[in-house]
Amino acid sequence: MTETVEDCRRKFADLVKLNGISSKYIERDTERRILEDGVVRCGLTLEEARGVMRCVADDYDLVFESETDRRIRQVLDKHAGKKGKISKKQFNQTASILRDFSNESISEEEARRHIKRIMTDNGWQPRRAGLIPTKRWYRKIET
């Protein structure tokens, strides 16, 4: 018996829901694996699989790392300005924004590591802060 496209979409939607049970925050590797399953196992096109995945994400408040990364890069780009430097205050605000974007499903420390990784990837530098201006606040964050 052959499956209809609608049956494939339903199965794929269930697969996405299953991956969202343990954590509402779906990392990039997991997102890629889910999409691969949709294309290979369910026979959906990549666009169909992404569409189903986005619909399920909206219905069940799932958040994708790739989406939050894109939004956070926009915020950091605005903070960095022409000099490409981000202050400690801006960094902490962006970490708070990231936690909001992820529906509080990642910890404060994880958010700070994630933002440091994005800054490093995009070539943005920390601005010195404190009584004796240093970048220690940034160096203390483990990646």
mmCIF file of C-alpha atoms in Angstrom:
data_model
loop_
_atom_site.group_PDB
_atom_site.id
_atom_site.type_symbol
_atom_site.label_atom_id
_atom_site.label_comp_id
_atom_site.label_asym_id
_atom_site.label_seq_id
_atom_site.Cartn_x
_atom_site.Cartn_y
_atom_site.Cartn_z
ATOM 1 C CA MET A 1 0.000 0.000 0.000
ATOM 2 C CA THR A 2 1.440 3.357 -1.010
ATOM 3 C CA GLU A 3 1.448 6.316 1.310
ATOM 4 C CA THR A 4 -0.028 9.603 0.268
ATOM 5 C CA VAL A 5 1.893 12.846 0.584
ATOM 6 C CA GLU A 6 -0.409 13.826 3.444
ATOM 7 C CA ASP A 7 0.488 10.625 5.343
ATOM 8 C CA CYS A 8 4.179 11.380 4.853
ATOM 9 C CA ARG A 9 3.711 14.901 6.159
ATOM 10 C CA ARG A 10 1.852 13.603 9.221
ATOM 11 C CA LYS A 11 4.612 11.098 9.963
ATOM 12 C CA PHE A 12 7.246 13.770 9.562
ATOM 13 C CA ALA A 13 5.303 16.153 11.821
ATOM 14 C CA ASP A 14 5.208 13.402 14.470
ATOM 15 C CA LEU A 15 8.966 12.953 14.090
ATOM 16 C CA VAL A 16 9.511 16.664 14.688
ATOM 17 C CA LYS A 17 7.221 16.550 17.740
ATOM 18 C CA LEU A 18 9.173 13.594 19.136
ATOM 19 C CA ASN A 19 12.421 15.510 18.855
ATOM 20 C CA GLY A 20 10.838 18.438 20.689
ATOM 21 C CA ILE A 21 9.730 16.358 23.682
ATOM 22 C CA SER A 22 13.073 16.369 25.492
ATOM 23 C CA SER A 23 13.924 20.007 24.783
ATOM 24 C CA LYS A 24 12.041 22.856 23.172
ATOM 25 C CA TYR A 25 15.387 24.132 21.846
ATOM 26 C CA ILE A 26 16.483 22.128 18.805
ATOM 27 C CA GLU A 27 20.169 22.409 18.011
ATOM 28 C CA ARG A 28 21.514 22.800 14.497
ATOM 29 C CA ASP A 29 22.721 19.173 14.187
ATOM 30 C CA THR A 30 19.365 17.822 15.321
ATOM 31 C CA GLU A 31 17.548 20.153 12.945
ATOM 32 C CA ARG A 32 19.664 18.899 10.054
ATOM 33 C CA ARG A 33 19.079 15.275 11.028
ATOM 34 C CA ILE A 34 15.322 15.842 11.208
ATOM 35 C CA LEU A 35 15.324 17.453 7.759
ATOM 36 C CA GLU A 36 17.373 14.569 6.353
ATOM 37 C CA ASP A 37 14.838 12.111 7.759
ATOM 38 C CA GLY A 38 12.023 14.075 6.159
ATOM 39 C CA VAL A 39 13.691 14.001 2.778
ATOM 40 C CA VAL A 40 15.045 10.442 2.866
ATOM 41 C CA ARG A 41 12.465 8.494 4.878
ATOM 42 C CA CYS A 42 9.311 10.424 4.153
ATOM 43 C CA GLY A 43 10.072 11.391 0.558
ATOM 44 C CA LEU A 44 9.373 15.080 1.094
ATOM 45 C CA THR A 45 11.206 17.828 -0.712
ATOM 46 C CA LEU A 46 13.487 19.992 1.405
ATOM 47 C CA GLU A 47 11.045 22.903 1.163
ATOM 48 C CA GLU A 48 8.108 20.699 2.229
ATOM 49 C CA ALA A 49 10.101 19.322 5.155
ATOM 50 C CA ARG A 50 11.072 22.827 6.296
ATOM 51 C CA GLY A 51 7.480 23.980 5.992
ATOM 52 C CA VAL A 52 6.154 21.099 8.082
ATOM 53 C CA MET A 53 8.932 21.608 10.613
ATOM 54 C CA ARG A 54 8.130 25.336 10.947
ATOM 55 C CA CYS A 55 4.402 24.639 11.352
ATOM 56 C CA VAL A 56 5.055 22.111 14.116
ATOM 57 C CA ALA A 57 7.517 24.504 15.743
ATOM 58 C CA ASP A 58 4.907 27.267 15.789
ATOM 59 C CA ASP A 59 2.231 24.955 17.205
ATOM 60 C CA TYR A 60 4.433 23.462 19.952
ATOM 61 C CA ASP A 61 6.709 26.435 20.745
ATOM 62 C CA LEU A 62 9.842 24.729 19.458
ATOM 63 C CA VAL A 63 12.844 26.935 18.816
ATOM 64 C CA PHE A 64 15.594 26.195 16.306
ATOM 65 C CA GLU A 65 19.203 27.154 16.938
ATOM 66 C CA SER A 66 19.624 28.330 13.347
ATOM 67 C CA GLU A 67 16.752 30.790 13.761
ATOM 68 C CA THR A 68 18.008 32.160 17.072
ATOM 69 C CA ASP A 69 21.530 32.488 15.645
ATOM 70 C CA ARG A 70 20.239 34.575 12.775
ATOM 71 C CA ARG A 71 18.331 36.884 15.115
ATOM 72 C CA ILE A 72 21.206 37.186 17.594
ATOM 73 C CA ARG A 73 23.665 38.022 14.799
ATOM 74 C CA GLN A 74 21.363 40.891 13.812
ATOM 75 C CA VAL A 75 21.287 42.187 17.401
ATOM 76 C CA LEU A 76 25.061 41.870 17.818
ATOM 77 C CA ASP A 77 25.681 43.516 14.456
ATOM 78 C CA LYS A 78 23.627 46.487 15.625
ATOM 79 C CA HIS A 79 25.532 46.614 18.939
ATOM 80 C CA ALA A 80 28.942 46.259 17.300
ATOM 81 C CA GLY A 81 28.514 49.265 15.064
ATOM 82 C CA LYS A 82 31.307 50.367 12.746
ATOM 83 C CA LYS A 83 34.116 49.558 15.175
ATOM 84 C CA GLY A 84 32.977 45.977 15.712
ATOM 85 C CA LYS A 85 33.165 46.175 19.508
ATOM 86 C CA ILE A 86 30.544 44.978 21.980
ATOM 87 C CA SER A 87 30.385 46.186 25.562
ATOM 88 C CA LYS A 88 29.805 43.980 28.583
ATOM 89 C CA LYS A 89 26.355 45.524 29.072
ATOM 90 C CA GLN A 90 25.380 44.868 25.448
ATOM 91 C CA PHE A 91 26.774 41.338 25.706
ATOM 92 C CA ASN A 92 24.676 40.598 28.794
ATOM 93 C CA GLN A 93 21.575 42.134 27.219
ATOM 94 C CA THR A 94 22.064 39.962 24.149
ATOM 95 C CA ALA A 95 22.461 36.873 26.350
ATOM 96 C CA SER A 96 19.152 37.745 27.974
ATOM 97 C CA ILE A 97 17.558 38.208 24.540
ATOM 98 C CA LEU A 98 18.896 34.815 23.436
ATOM 99 C CA ARG A 99 17.325 33.182 26.486
ATOM 100 C CA ASP A 100 14.026 34.887 25.607
ATOM 101 C CA PHE A 101 14.273 33.687 21.989
ATOM 102 C CA SER A 102 14.893 30.133 23.210
ATOM 103 C CA ASN A 103 11.915 30.245 25.602
ATOM 104 C CA GLU A 104 14.301 29.995 28.569
ATOM 105 C CA SER A 105 15.310 26.481 27.489
ATOM 106 C CA ILE A 106 19.037 27.266 27.632
ATOM 107 C CA SER A 107 20.899 28.394 30.723
ATOM 108 C CA GLU A 108 22.495 31.796 31.236
ATOM 109 C CA GLU A 109 25.970 30.267 30.981
ATOM 110 C CA GLU A 110 25.086 28.417 27.776
ATOM 111 C CA ALA A 111 23.686 31.642 26.303
ATOM 112 C CA ARG A 112 26.915 33.487 27.147
ATOM 113 C CA ARG A 113 29.027 30.735 25.522
ATOM 114 C CA HIS A 114 26.792 30.783 22.473
ATOM 115 C CA ILE A 115 27.114 34.548 22.071
ATOM 116 C CA LYS A 116 30.878 34.403 22.484
ATOM 117 C CA ARG A 117 31.004 31.763 19.732
ATOM 118 C CA ILE A 118 28.914 33.987 17.431
ATOM 119 C CA MET A 119 31.144 36.978 18.186
ATOM 120 C CA THR A 120 34.264 34.972 17.411
ATOM 121 C CA ASP A 121 32.787 33.632 14.157
ATOM 122 C CA ASN A 122 31.884 37.145 12.993
ATOM 123 C CA GLY A 123 35.082 38.864 14.094
ATOM 124 C CA TRP A 124 33.473 41.117 16.700
ATOM 125 C CA GLN A 125 35.610 42.087 19.682
ATOM 126 C CA PRO A 126 34.695 42.809 23.305
ATOM 127 C CA ARG A 127 34.980 46.382 24.534
ATOM 128 C CA ARG A 128 37.065 46.966 27.632
ATOM 129 C CA ALA A 129 35.078 47.444 30.850
ATOM 130 C CA GLY A 130 35.544 48.087 34.536
ATOM 131 C CA LEU A 131 37.469 50.489 36.752
ATOM 132 C CA ILE A 132 40.681 49.405 35.129
ATOM 133 C CA PRO A 133 39.375 48.693 31.642
ATOM 134 C CA THR A 134 40.106 45.074 30.706
ATOM 135 C CA LYS A 135 38.530 42.314 28.658
ATOM 136 C CA ARG A 136 38.676 39.829 31.544
ATOM 137 C CA TRP A 137 34.880 39.622 31.675
ATOM 138 C CA TYR A 138 34.980 38.203 28.142
ATOM 139 C CA ARG A 139 37.984 35.925 28.612
ATOM 140 C CA LYS A 140 36.340 34.295 31.660
ATOM 141 C CA ILE A 141 33.579 32.858 29.447
ATOM 142 C CA GLU A 142 34.501 29.314 28.467
ATOM 143 C CA THR A 143 33.705 28.192 24.947
#
